[in-house]
Coordinates of C-alpha atoms and ligand atoms in Angstrom, one line a residue:
M29 CA -7.9 4.5 11.0
I30 CA -8.0 0.8 10.4
S31 CA -11.0 -0.5 8.5
S32 CA -13.2 -3.1 10.2
R33 CA -12.6 -5.6 7.4
R34 CA -8.9 -5.3 7.8
R35 CA -9.2 -5.4 11.5
R36 CA -11.2 -8.7 11.3
T37 CA -8.6 -10.2 9.0
L38 CA -5.7 -9.2 11.3
V39 CA -7.6 -10.5 14.4
S40 CA -8.2 -13.8 12.6
I41 CA -4.6 -14.1 11.5
A42 CA -3.2 -13.3 14.9
G43 CA -5.7 -15.6 16.6
W44 CA -4.9 -18.6 14.4
T45 CA -1.2 -18.0 14.6
I46 CA -1.3 -18.1 18.4
V47 CA -3.5 -21.2 18.4
L48 CA -1.1 -23.0 16.0
L49 CA 2.0 -21.8 17.8
V50 CA 0.5 -23.2 21.1
I51 CA -0.2 -26.5 19.3
V52 CA 3.4 -26.6 18.1
L53 CA 4.9 -25.7 21.5
V54 CA 2.7 -28.1 23.5
G55 CA 3.0 -30.8 20.8
G56 CA 6.8 -30.5 21.0
T57 CA 6.7 -31.8 24.6
L58 CA 4.5 -34.8 23.8
P59 CA 5.7 -38.4 23.3
S60 CA 7.1 -38.9 19.8
A61 CA 4.1 -40.9 18.5
T62 CA 1.7 -38.1 19.5
Q63 CA 4.1 -35.5 18.2
L64 CA 4.1 -37.3 14.8
L65 CA 0.3 -37.2 14.8
V66 CA 0.3 -33.5 15.5
T67 CA 3.0 -32.9 12.8
S68 CA 1.1 -34.8 10.2
S69 CA -2.2 -33.0 11.0
L70 CA -0.4 -29.7 10.6
V71 CA 0.8 -30.9 7.2
L72 CA -2.7 -31.9 6.3
L73 CA -4.1 -28.6 7.5
T74 CA -1.9 -26.9 4.9
G75 CA -3.6 -29.0 2.2
V76 CA -7.0 -28.1 3.6
M77 CA -6.1 -24.4 3.3
A78 CA -5.2 -25.0 -0.3
L79 CA -8.7 -26.5 -0.9
Q80 CA -10.3 -23.7 1.1
I81 CA -8.7 -21.1 -1.1
F82 CA -10.2 -22.6 -4.2
S83 CA -13.2 -24.7 -3.3
G84 CA -14.3 -22.7 -0.3
N85 CA -14.4 -19.4 -2.2
S86 CA -15.4 -20.6 -5.6
G87 CA -17.9 -23.3 -4.6
I88 CA -16.3 -25.7 -7.0
L89 CA -15.3 -28.8 -5.2
S90 CA -11.8 -29.9 -6.2
F91 CA -10.6 -33.4 -6.3
G92 CA -7.4 -32.4 -8.1
H93 CA -5.3 -30.7 -5.4
V94 CA -3.7 -33.8 -4.1
G95 CA -2.0 -34.1 -7.5
F96 CA -0.2 -30.8 -6.8
V97 CA 0.7 -32.2 -3.4
G98 CA 2.3 -35.2 -5.1
I99 CA 4.1 -33.2 -7.7
A100 CA 5.7 -30.9 -5.1
A101 CA 6.6 -33.9 -2.9
Y102 CA 8.5 -35.6 -5.7
A103 CA 10.1 -32.3 -6.9
T104 CA 11.2 -31.4 -3.4
G105 CA 12.3 -34.9 -2.7
I106 CA 14.5 -35.1 -5.8
L107 CA 16.1 -31.7 -5.1
V108 CA 17.0 -32.1 -1.4
M109 CA 18.0 -35.8 -1.6
P110 CA 21.7 -36.3 -1.0
S111 CA 23.5 -37.1 -4.3
A112 CA 25.0 -40.2 -2.9
V113 CA 21.5 -41.6 -2.2
K114 CA 20.3 -40.6 -5.6
Q115 CA 22.9 -42.9 -7.2
T116 CA 21.1 -45.9 -5.8
S117 CA 17.5 -44.7 -5.5
L118 CA 17.3 -42.8 -8.8
P119 CA 20.1 -44.1 -11.1
E120 CA 18.4 -42.8 -14.3
L121 CA 17.7 -39.3 -13.1
P122 CA 18.1 -37.0 -16.2
W123 CA 18.9 -33.3 -16.7
G124 CA 21.9 -33.3 -14.3
L125 CA 19.5 -33.5 -11.3
A126 CA 21.6 -36.2 -9.9
G127 CA 24.3 -33.8 -8.9
I128 CA 21.9 -31.2 -7.4
E129 CA 21.4 -31.1 -3.7
L130 CA 19.6 -28.0 -2.5
P131 CA 19.2 -26.8 1.1
I132 CA 15.8 -27.8 2.5
W133 CA 14.1 -24.4 2.3
Q134 CA 15.3 -23.9 -1.3
G135 CA 14.2 -27.4 -2.3
M136 CA 10.7 -26.7 -0.8
I137 CA 10.4 -23.4 -2.6
V138 CA 11.3 -25.0 -5.9
G139 CA 8.9 -27.8 -5.2
I140 CA 6.1 -25.3 -4.6
L141 CA 7.1 -23.5 -7.9
V142 CA 6.8 -26.7 -9.8
A143 CA 3.3 -27.4 -8.4
T144 CA 2.4 -23.8 -9.2
V145 CA 3.5 -24.2 -12.9
V146 CA 1.3 -27.3 -13.1
G147 CA -1.4 -25.2 -11.4
V148 CA -1.2 -22.5 -14.1
V149 CA -1.4 -25.0 -17.0
S150 CA -4.4 -26.9 -15.5
G151 CA -6.0 -23.7 -14.3
L152 CA -6.3 -22.3 -17.8
V153 CA -8.6 -25.2 -18.5
I154 CA -10.4 -25.5 -15.2
A155 CA -11.2 -21.8 -15.0
R156 CA -13.1 -21.9 -18.3
L157 CA -15.4 -24.7 -17.3
G158 CA -18.7 -23.9 -15.6
D159 CA -20.6 -26.7 -14.0
A160 CA -18.2 -29.3 -15.4
A161 CA -15.2 -27.8 -13.5
S162 CA -15.5 -30.1 -10.5
I163 CA -15.4 -33.3 -12.6
A164 CA -12.5 -31.8 -14.5
T165 CA -10.6 -31.5 -11.3
L166 CA -10.9 -35.2 -10.9
A167 CA -9.3 -35.5 -14.3
V168 CA -6.4 -33.4 -13.1
L169 CA -5.9 -35.8 -10.2
I170 CA -5.9 -38.8 -12.5
V171 CA -3.6 -37.2 -15.1
L172 CA -1.1 -36.1 -12.4
H173 CA -1.2 -39.5 -10.8
G174 CA -0.5 -41.1 -14.2
L175 CA 2.4 -38.7 -14.6
M176 CA 3.8 -39.7 -11.3
V177 CA 3.5 -43.4 -12.1
G178 CA 4.8 -42.9 -15.7
A179 CA 7.8 -40.6 -15.0
E180 CA 9.9 -43.5 -13.7
P181 CA 13.4 -42.0 -14.0
F182 CA 12.1 -39.2 -11.6
T183 CA 9.8 -41.1 -9.4
R184 CA 10.6 -44.8 -9.6
G185 CA 7.1 -45.2 -11.0
S186 CA 4.7 -47.0 -8.7
Q187 CA 7.6 -48.3 -6.6
T188 CA 8.5 -46.6 -3.4
F189 CA 10.5 -43.4 -3.8
Y190 CA 12.9 -43.3 -0.9
G191 CA 15.9 -41.4 0.5
V192 CA 14.3 -38.0 1.3
P193 CA 15.8 -36.6 4.5
R194 CA 13.1 -36.4 7.1
F195 CA 13.3 -32.7 7.7
T196 CA 9.6 -32.0 8.6
N197 CA 9.5 -31.9 12.3
I198 CA 6.6 -30.2 14.2
T199 CA 8.2 -26.8 13.9
V200 CA 8.6 -27.0 10.1
A201 CA 5.0 -28.3 9.8
G202 CA 3.8 -25.6 12.1
I203 CA 5.5 -22.8 10.2
V204 CA 4.1 -24.1 6.8
A205 CA 0.6 -24.4 8.3
I206 CA 0.6 -21.0 9.8
L207 CA 1.7 -19.4 6.5
A208 CA -1.0 -21.4 4.7
V209 CA -3.7 -20.1 7.1
I210 CA -2.4 -16.5 6.7
V211 CA -2.5 -16.8 2.9
A212 CA -6.0 -18.3 2.9
R213 CA -7.4 -15.6 5.3
L214 CA -5.8 -12.8 3.4
F215 CA -7.2 -14.1 0.1
R216 CA -10.7 -14.5 1.4
D217 CA -11.0 -10.7 1.9
S218 CA -8.9 -9.6 -1.0
R219 CA -10.5 -8.1 -4.1
I220 CA -10.4 -11.4 -6.0
G221 CA -11.5 -13.4 -2.9
M222 CA -14.5 -11.2 -2.6
H223 CA -15.3 -11.5 -6.3
L224 CA -14.9 -15.2 -6.2
R225 CA -17.3 -15.6 -3.3
A226 CA -19.8 -13.5 -5.1
S227 CA -19.5 -15.8 -8.1
R228 CA -19.9 -18.8 -5.8
D229 CA -23.2 -17.4 -4.6
D230 CA -24.5 -16.3 -8.0
E231 CA -22.4 -16.4 -11.1
L232 CA -24.7 -14.4 -13.3
A233 CA -25.3 -11.7 -10.8
S234 CA -21.6 -11.5 -10.1
S235 CA -20.6 -11.0 -13.7
S236 CA -23.4 -8.4 -14.0
S237 CA -21.6 -6.7 -11.0
G238 CA -18.3 -6.6 -12.9
V239 CA -16.8 -9.8 -11.6
R240 CA -14.5 -11.5 -14.1
V241 CA -15.4 -15.0 -12.9
Q242 CA -12.9 -17.0 -15.0
Y243 CA -10.0 -14.8 -14.0
A244 CA -10.9 -15.0 -10.3
R245 CA -11.1 -18.8 -10.6
L246 CA -7.8 -19.0 -12.3
I247 CA -6.0 -16.8 -9.7
S248 CA -7.4 -18.8 -6.8
W249 CA -6.7 -22.1 -8.5
V250 CA -3.0 -21.1 -9.1
L251 CA -2.7 -19.7 -5.5
S252 CA -4.2 -22.9 -4.1
S253 CA -1.9 -25.1 -6.2
A254 CA 1.0 -23.3 -4.6
V255 CA -0.4 -23.9 -1.1
A256 CA -1.0 -27.5 -2.0
G257 CA 2.6 -27.6 -3.2
A258 CA 3.7 -26.3 0.2
M259 CA 1.9 -29.3 1.8
G260 CA 3.6 -31.6 -0.7
A261 CA 7.0 -30.2 0.1
A262 CA 6.4 -30.6 3.9
Y263 CA 4.8 -34.1 3.3
A264 CA 7.9 -35.3 1.5
G265 CA 10.1 -34.4 4.5
L266 CA 7.6 -36.0 6.8
L267 CA 7.2 -39.3 5.0
G268 CA 10.8 -39.7 3.7
A269 CA 9.6 -42.5 1.4
F270 CA 6.4 -42.5 -0.6
S271 CA 4.7 -43.7 -3.8
P272 CA 2.1 -42.3 -6.1
R273 CA -0.6 -44.1 -4.1
D274 CA 0.0 -41.7 -1.2
F275 CA -1.3 -38.9 -3.4
Y276 CA -4.5 -40.3 -4.6
F277 CA -8.0 -40.9 -3.5
T278 CA -7.4 -41.6 0.2
L279 CA -5.6 -38.4 0.7
T280 CA -8.1 -36.5 -1.4
L281 CA -10.9 -38.0 0.7
T282 CA -9.1 -37.0 4.0
L283 CA -8.6 -33.4 2.9
L284 CA -12.1 -33.0 1.6
T285 CA -13.6 -34.4 4.7
M286 CA -11.6 -32.0 6.8
L287 CA -12.8 -29.1 4.7
I288 CA -16.4 -30.1 4.4
V289 CA -16.9 -31.1 8.1
G290 CA -15.4 -27.8 9.4
G291 CA -17.1 -25.7 6.7
S292 CA -15.6 -24.9 3.4
G293 CA -16.7 -21.3 3.3
S294 CA -14.4 -20.2 6.1
V295 CA -10.8 -20.5 7.0
A296 CA -11.8 -21.2 10.6
G297 CA -13.9 -24.1 9.3
G298 CA -10.9 -25.6 7.6
V299 CA -8.8 -25.4 10.7
M300 CA -11.5 -26.8 12.9
G301 CA -12.2 -29.6 10.4
A302 CA -8.5 -30.5 10.3
I303 CA -8.4 -30.8 14.0
I304 CA -11.7 -32.7 14.4
V305 CA -11.1 -35.1 11.6
T306 CA -7.5 -35.9 12.7
L307 CA -9.0 -37.0 16.0
I308 CA -11.7 -39.1 14.4
I309 CA -9.2 -40.7 12.0
E310 CA -6.9 -41.6 14.9
I311 CA -9.8 -43.1 16.9
L312 CA -11.0 -45.1 13.8
R313 CA -7.4 -46.2 13.1
R314 CA -7.0 -47.6 16.6
V315 CA -10.4 -49.3 16.6
G316 CA -9.7 -50.7 13.2
D317 CA -6.2 -52.0 14.2
A318 CA -7.5 -53.6 17.3
N319 CA -10.3 -55.4 15.5
E320 CA -8.5 -56.0 12.2
L321 CA -11.1 -54.0 10.4
F322 CA -9.1 -52.8 7.4
G323 CA -10.6 -49.8 5.5
L324 CA -12.5 -48.7 8.5
T325 CA -10.9 -45.2 8.3
N326 CA -11.9 -44.6 4.7
A327 CA -15.4 -45.9 5.2
G328 CA -15.7 -43.7 8.3
L329 CA -14.5 -40.6 6.5
A330 CA -17.0 -41.2 3.7
I331 CA -19.8 -41.6 6.2
I332 CA -18.8 -38.4 8.0
I333 CA -18.9 -36.5 4.7
L334 CA -22.3 -37.8 3.9
L335 CA -23.7 -37.0 7.3
T336 CA -22.3 -33.5 7.2
L337 CA -23.6 -32.8 3.8
Y338 CA -27.0 -34.1 4.9
F339 CA -27.4 -32.5 8.3
R340 CA -25.1 -29.4 8.0
P341 CA -24.3 -28.8 4.4
K342 CA -22.3 -25.7 5.2
G343 CA -20.2 -27.5 7.8
L344 CA -19.8 -26.9 11.5
L345 CA -18.8 -23.3 11.2
G346 CA -20.8 -22.3 8.1
F347 CA -19.7 -19.7 5.7
R348 CA -18.7 -17.0 8.2
E349 CA -15.5 -16.6 10.1
P350 CA -16.1 -16.5 13.9
E351 CA -14.7 -12.9 14.1
E352 CA -17.2 -11.9 11.3
T353 CA -20.1 -13.4 13.2
L354 CA -19.1 -11.4 16.3
A355 CA -18.7 -8.2 14.4
Y356 CA -22.0 -8.7 12.5
R357 CA -24.0 -8.8 15.7
R358 CA -23.4 -5.1 15.9
A359 CA -25.1 -2.4 13.7
P360 CA -22.7 -1.0 11.1
A361 CA -20.9 2.2 12.1
E362 CA -22.7 5.4 11.3
I363 CA -21.2 7.5 8.6
A364 CA -20.9 11.2 8.6
T365 CA -23.6 13.1 6.7
S366 CA -20.9 15.0 4.8
E367 CA -19.8 11.8 3.2
F368 CA -23.1 10.9 1.6
A369 CA -22.5 12.4 -1.8
L370 CA -22.3 10.0 -4.6
P371 CA -19.8 10.5 -7.3
T372 CA -21.2 12.0 -10.5
R373 CA -20.8 10.1 -13.7
N374 CA -22.5 11.7 -16.6
S375 CA -21.5 15.3 -16.8
S376 CA -24.0 16.7 -19.3
P377 CA -27.7 16.2 -18.5
G378 CA -29.7 14.8 -21.5
Q379 CA -26.6 13.3 -23.2
V380 CA -27.4 9.9 -24.6
V381 CA -25.6 7.4 -22.3
L382 CA -27.1 4.2 -23.7
A383 CA -28.1 3.6 -27.3
A384 CA -29.3 0.0 -27.9
Q385 CA -30.0 -0.2 -31.6
N386 CA -31.9 -2.8 -33.6
I387 CA -31.7 -5.6 -31.2
V388 CA -32.9 -8.9 -32.6
K389 CA -33.2 -12.0 -30.5
R390 CA -34.6 -15.4 -31.6
F391 CA -35.2 -18.3 -29.3
S392 CA -35.4 -21.1 -32.0
G393 CA -38.8 -20.4 -33.5
L394 CA -39.8 -17.5 -31.3
V395 CA -38.6 -14.0 -32.2
A396 CA -38.4 -12.4 -28.7
L397 CA -37.1 -9.1 -30.0
K398 CA -37.7 -7.9 -33.5
G399 CA -35.3 -5.0 -34.0
V400 CA -35.9 -3.0 -30.8
S401 CA -34.0 0.3 -30.4
V402 CA -34.1 2.2 -27.1
T403 CA -32.0 5.1 -25.8
V404 CA -31.4 6.3 -22.3
S405 CA -30.2 9.7 -21.4
A406 CA -28.3 11.0 -18.5
R407 CA -30.4 12.1 -15.5
E408 CA -33.5 10.8 -17.2
V409 CA -35.8 7.8 -16.8
T410 CA -36.7 5.8 -19.8
G411 CA -39.7 3.6 -19.2
L412 CA -40.1 0.2 -20.9
I413 CA -43.5 -1.4 -20.6
G414 CA -45.4 -4.2 -22.3
P415 CA -47.4 -7.3 -21.4
N416 CA -45.7 -10.3 -19.9
G417 CA -43.6 -12.1 -22.5
S418 CA -43.3 -9.0 -24.7
G419 CA -39.5 -9.1 -24.4
K420 CA -38.6 -6.6 -21.7
S421 CA -36.3 -8.8 -19.7
T422 CA -34.8 -10.3 -22.9
F423 CA -34.0 -6.7 -23.9
V424 CA -32.1 -6.1 -20.6
N425 CA -30.3 -9.4 -21.0
C426 CA -29.2 -8.6 -24.5
V427 CA -28.0 -5.2 -23.5
T428 CA -25.9 -6.7 -20.7
A429 CA -24.7 -9.7 -22.7
V430 CA -26.3 -12.1 -20.4
T431 CA -28.1 -13.3 -23.5
K432 CA -26.4 -13.1 -26.8
P433 CA -28.5 -11.2 -29.3
D434 CA -28.7 -12.2 -32.9
E435 CA -28.2 -8.7 -34.1
A436 CA -27.4 -5.5 -32.1
T437 CA -25.4 -2.4 -31.8
I438 CA -25.0 -1.2 -28.3
I439 CA -23.3 2.1 -27.4
L440 CA -22.5 3.0 -23.8
A441 CA -21.7 6.7 -23.6
D442 CA -19.2 6.9 -26.6
Q443 CA -18.1 3.4 -26.5
N444 CA -19.3 0.5 -28.7
I445 CA -19.7 -2.3 -26.2
T446 CA -21.5 -4.7 -28.7
N447 CA -18.8 -7.4 -28.4
M448 CA -17.9 -7.0 -24.8
P449 CA -18.6 -9.6 -22.1
T450 CA -21.0 -8.9 -19.3
W451 CA -18.4 -8.1 -16.6
K452 CA -16.7 -5.5 -18.9
R453 CA -19.9 -3.8 -19.6
A454 CA -20.6 -3.6 -15.9
R455 CA -17.2 -2.1 -15.2
L456 CA -17.7 0.5 -17.9
G457 CA -20.9 1.6 -16.2
L458 CA -23.8 -0.6 -17.0
G459 CA -25.6 -1.5 -13.8
R460 CA -28.7 -3.7 -13.6
T461 CA -31.1 -5.5 -11.4
F462 CA -32.9 -8.7 -12.0
Q463 CA -36.6 -9.4 -12.3
T464 CA -36.1 -12.3 -10.0
M465 CA -33.8 -11.0 -7.3
R466 CA -30.3 -12.3 -7.4
L467 CA -28.3 -11.3 -4.3
F468 CA -25.2 -13.0 -2.9
R469 CA -26.9 -15.0 -0.2
E470 CA -23.9 -15.9 1.9
M471 CA -22.4 -12.5 1.9
T472 CA -23.6 -9.6 4.1
V473 CA -25.5 -6.7 2.6
I474 CA -22.4 -4.5 2.8
D475 CA -20.3 -7.3 1.0
N476 CA -23.0 -7.6 -1.7
V477 CA -22.5 -3.9 -2.5
S478 CA -18.7 -3.9 -1.9
V479 CA -18.3 -6.5 -4.6
A480 CA -19.5 -4.0 -7.1
C481 CA -17.4 -1.2 -5.6
I482 CA -14.4 -3.4 -6.1
S483 CA -15.3 -3.8 -9.7
A484 CA -15.4 -0.1 -9.9
G485 CA -11.8 -0.1 -9.0
M486 CA -11.8 0.4 -5.2
S487 CA -9.8 -1.5 -2.6
P488 CA -11.9 -3.7 -0.2
T489 CA -11.5 -1.0 2.5
K490 CA -12.6 1.9 0.3
A491 CA -15.3 -0.4 -1.1
D492 CA -16.8 -0.9 2.3
E493 CA -17.0 2.8 3.0
H494 CA -18.6 3.5 -0.4
A495 CA -21.0 0.6 0.0
M496 CA -22.3 2.1 3.2
R497 CA -22.7 5.4 1.4
V498 CA -24.8 3.8 -1.4
L499 CA -26.8 1.8 1.1
H500 CA -27.6 4.9 3.0
V501 CA -28.9 6.7 -0.1
L502 CA -31.3 3.8 -0.6
G503 CA -32.3 3.8 3.1
V504 CA -31.0 0.3 4.0
A505 CA -27.6 1.1 5.6
Q506 CA -28.9 -0.2 9.0
H507 CA -29.1 -3.7 7.5
G508 CA -25.4 -3.6 6.4
N509 CA -24.2 -6.5 8.6
R510 CA -27.1 -8.8 7.9
L511 CA -27.5 -11.4 5.3
P512 CA -29.8 -10.3 2.5
G513 CA -32.2 -13.2 3.0
E514 CA -33.1 -11.8 6.4
L515 CA -34.4 -8.5 5.0
P516 CA -38.0 -7.6 4.0
Y517 CA -38.6 -8.0 0.3
G518 CA -38.6 -4.3 -0.5
D519 CA -35.3 -3.8 1.2
Q520 CA -33.8 -6.7 -0.7
R521 CA -34.7 -4.9 -3.9
R522 CA -33.1 -1.8 -2.6
V523 CA -29.9 -3.7 -1.8
E524 CA -29.9 -5.0 -5.4
I525 CA -30.3 -1.4 -6.7
A526 CA -27.5 -0.3 -4.3
R527 CA -25.3 -3.0 -5.8
A528 CA -26.0 -1.7 -9.3
L529 CA -25.4 1.9 -8.2
A530 CA -22.1 0.9 -6.5
L531 CA -20.6 0.3 -10.0
N532 CA -20.8 4.1 -10.4
P533 CA -22.8 3.4 -13.5
R534 CA -23.7 5.6 -16.5
V535 CA -26.9 3.6 -16.8
M536 CA -29.0 1.4 -14.6
L537 CA -31.4 -1.1 -16.1
L538 CA -34.0 -1.9 -13.5
D539 CA -36.2 -4.9 -14.3
E540 CA -39.4 -4.5 -12.3
P541 CA -37.8 -3.1 -9.2
A542 CA -41.2 -2.3 -7.7
A543 CA -42.6 -5.8 -8.2
G544 CA -44.0 -7.1 -4.9
M545 CA -44.2 -3.7 -3.3
N546 CA -47.4 -2.0 -2.4
P547 CA -48.3 1.4 -4.0
A548 CA -46.9 3.3 -1.0
E549 CA -43.6 1.4 -1.1
S550 CA -43.2 1.8 -4.8
R551 CA -43.8 5.6 -4.5
E552 CA -41.1 5.7 -1.9
L553 CA -38.7 3.7 -4.1
L554 CA -39.4 6.1 -6.9
A555 CA -38.6 9.1 -4.8
Q556 CA -35.3 7.4 -3.8
L557 CA -34.5 6.7 -7.5
Q558 CA -35.2 10.3 -8.4
S559 CA -32.8 11.6 -5.7
V560 CA -30.2 9.1 -7.0
L561 CA -30.8 10.4 -10.5
A562 CA -30.3 14.0 -9.4
A563 CA -27.2 13.2 -7.3
S564 CA -25.3 10.8 -9.6
G565 CA -26.5 11.8 -13.0
V566 CA -27.1 8.2 -13.9
G567 CA -29.6 7.4 -16.6
I568 CA -32.3 4.8 -15.7
L569 CA -34.2 2.3 -17.8
L570 CA -37.2 1.4 -15.7
I571 CA -39.4 -1.6 -16.4
D572 CA -42.7 -1.7 -14.5
H573 CA -46.3 -2.7 -14.9
D574 CA -47.7 0.2 -12.9
V575 CA -48.9 2.7 -15.5
A576 CA -49.4 5.5 -12.9
L577 CA -45.9 5.1 -11.7
I578 CA -44.5 5.0 -15.2
R579 CA -46.5 8.1 -16.1
S580 CA -45.1 10.1 -13.2
A581 CA -41.6 8.7 -13.3
C582 CA -40.5 8.6 -17.0
D583 CA -39.2 11.2 -19.3
Q584 CA -39.4 8.8 -22.3
L585 CA -41.4 5.6 -22.8
T586 CA -41.2 2.6 -25.0
V587 CA -44.0 0.1 -25.3
L588 CA -43.1 -3.4 -26.4
D589 CA -45.6 -5.9 -27.8
Y590 CA -44.6 -9.4 -29.0
G591 CA -41.0 -8.2 -29.2
A592 CA -41.7 -5.2 -31.4
V593 CA -41.8 -1.5 -30.5
L594 CA -45.5 -0.5 -30.5
A595 CA -45.0 3.1 -29.5
Q596 CA -42.1 5.3 -28.4
G597 CA -41.9 8.9 -27.1
E598 CA -43.2 11.1 -24.3
P599 CA -45.2 9.1 -21.8
Q600 CA -48.3 11.3 -22.2
D601 CA -48.4 10.9 -26.0
V602 CA -47.5 7.2 -25.9
L603 CA -50.1 6.2 -23.3
S604 CA -52.9 8.1 -25.1
Q605 CA -52.4 6.1 -28.3
P606 CA -55.3 3.8 -28.9
E607 CA -53.2 0.8 -30.0
V608 CA -51.2 1.0 -26.7
A609 CA -54.4 1.0 -24.7
A610 CA -55.7 -1.9 -26.8
A611 CA -52.5 -4.1 -26.7
Y612 CA -51.1 -3.3 -23.3
L613 CA -53.7 -1.9 -21.0
G614 CA -56.5 -4.2 -22.2
G615 CA -58.8 -1.2 -21.8
S616 CA -58.1 -0.8 -18.1
E617 CA -55.2 -0.4 -15.6
S618 CA -56.5 -3.1 -13.4
H619 CA -55.0 -5.7 -15.7
A620 CA -51.6 -4.1 -15.3
A621 CA -51.9 -4.1 -11.5
E622 CA -52.9 -7.8 -11.6
T623 CA -49.9 -8.9 -13.7
N624 CA -47.7 -6.8 -11.4
S625 CA -48.7 -8.8 -8.3
T626 CA -48.5 -12.2 -9.9
G627 CA -45.2 -11.4 -11.5
A628 CA -43.8 -10.4 -8.2
Q629 CA -44.7 -13.5 -6.3
E630 CA -42.9 -16.0 -8.4
G631 CA -40.8 -13.6 -10.4
N632 CA -42.4 -14.6 -13.7
S633 CA -42.0 -18.3 -14.2
N634 CA -40.8 -17.9 -17.7
D635 CA -37.8 -15.9 -16.8
H636 CA -35.2 -16.7 -14.2
T637 CA -32.9 -13.8 -14.9
Ligands
ADP6 P1 -41.1 -9.9 -20.4 O1 -39.9 -9.6 -19.5 O2 -41.5 -8.8 -21.2 O3 -42.2 -10.5 -19.6 P2 -39.3 -11.9 -21.6 O4 -38.3 -11.1 -22.1 O5 -39.1 -12.6 -20.3 O6 -40.7 -11.0 -21.4 O7 -39.7 -13.0 -22.6 C1 -40.0 -12.7 -24.0 C2 -40.3 -14.0 -24.7 O8 -39.1 -14.7 -24.9 C3 -41.2 -14.9 -24.0 O9 -42.0 -15.5 -24.9 C4 -40.3 -15.9 -23.3 O10 -41.0 -17.1 -23.2 C5 -39.2 -16.0 -24.3 N1 -37.9 -16.3 -23.6 C6 -37.3 -15.5 -22.7 N2 -36.2 -16.1 -22.3 C7 -36.0 -17.2 -23.0 C8 -35.1 -18.3 -23.0 N3 -34.0 -18.2 -22.2 N4 -35.3 -19.3 -23.8 C9 -36.4 -19.4 -24.6 N5 -37.3 -18.4 -24.6 C10 -37.2 -17.4 -23.8
MG7 MG1 -39.6 -9.7 -17.6

């Protein structure tokens, strides 16, 4: 049976291929000026797909891709230009390139490869940058532009490079555009595409779900540089003569407008944007020419971008493909009861699956953790309580490498994970939830969980199946096709737990999962957690303020106070110690209930993770 994700992808690819084929066939019958317009917009569409692959999925706006377009255009141009022409147009061409005259398709492919190599080199830098990445892509554009101007023997510098055969007719442009759309659509729902979209929505939550953010960015950057190269190769054959100016801000602005107006988050948005903006540019150009208003087109594009960002920041089509929107109107398919079983991870009950030893964390003057050691065993719940600000969330962050501890030894099952990054710990079986919920807002509930299934090694298709299973265990499978923001608060928490559980974890660290729930809801959640515990063998670290809940749920209990362990052991013994009552309970349990509710509403202002 074909999975619904794969079916959607195929429907989309078939649909867009037909649409573009019709455009090519109809366009071929039009007068040559109109045909040229269609051809050039198909070439631009290829560039928009390049941007969609990287910017649309990663959320990092790229200003650099036009550089790849230029590099590929020159490379292709040099390779397919007749040798006789090269003698006059590029007399100083080195490396024996003067004698080389490749067939068109070969020249295009080599041009794409050259852009891809430049993509790899620049990608190694771009992928490492966080918030600065977007600005760095601008540097890529400027550097590549400088290269085109500077490499005179190859490019004639800022003078016009001429003599390229005009091989890009509407058919060539159409084929290249169709291939680009297919690549973009396949990438969107690939493992890395899913991971990248998760990182776009929430980088921290994605790495805690096993997403290797830098790697996903690198792969998409390289893939998109290749697609931008395809645009460049086709553009060379469309223009025949060009200069570095043709691959600079104007083209960047054009491609970005197309992507942003249509909606960067979907392939459909990119295609629609390319069509709409082509029409707008054509109108502006005619109006500008008639009235001698030079620069009207660029100004128009800039205004369109601003208006779109202001009124419809996600673009006309938003972040979903049309076929997704259609499919998501329906409830997810039921799954057979026989398939509910979760895989079992920890074989022997009571085995220590997490040993966090001597964690010290200082925030400049403040010592948030003063040598805290906690262990979690398979099939058991270890409670972690303490007043607000006592270091509970910091402990979870240190164990998951979200925060770097000053001192620590952390053993997961038999493995020392002390020096591993967050994503690797997640993949080895360390699941977590956040005190302030962090779901992937633009992805459906199923996709939220599938991201973690993919980290656990499943294909997207298997991931969807397993995600539904996990969602069912937590009683939220019926919401599978909705966006998490549409769900009641308690169900959102369950989705977050499902996402952690989808890693097939050895341990789950749950940071106040019952915050914001009423007592009945938290009992229900507890019952679900206990069935999860029994079914999967996972060990749970549970942070909560509700002493009654902790007392009934936990096998072990640690009390923190000002970053130090105040008491540790069996819940009954710990809770009856007078210093615990004094420091934590403040003499009554009402204080605890109070902090619970305030903590829930704003998710504790001092902690955003
Ligand atoms: P809890 O989860 O028990 O309420 P936290 O772990 O959030 O407590 O905080 C412990 C202490 O560390 C608090 O004093 C808090 O202000 C401080 N703290 C937590 N995170 C940071 C941070 N990123 N930078 C500086 N101080 C922090
Ligand atoms: Mg906290």
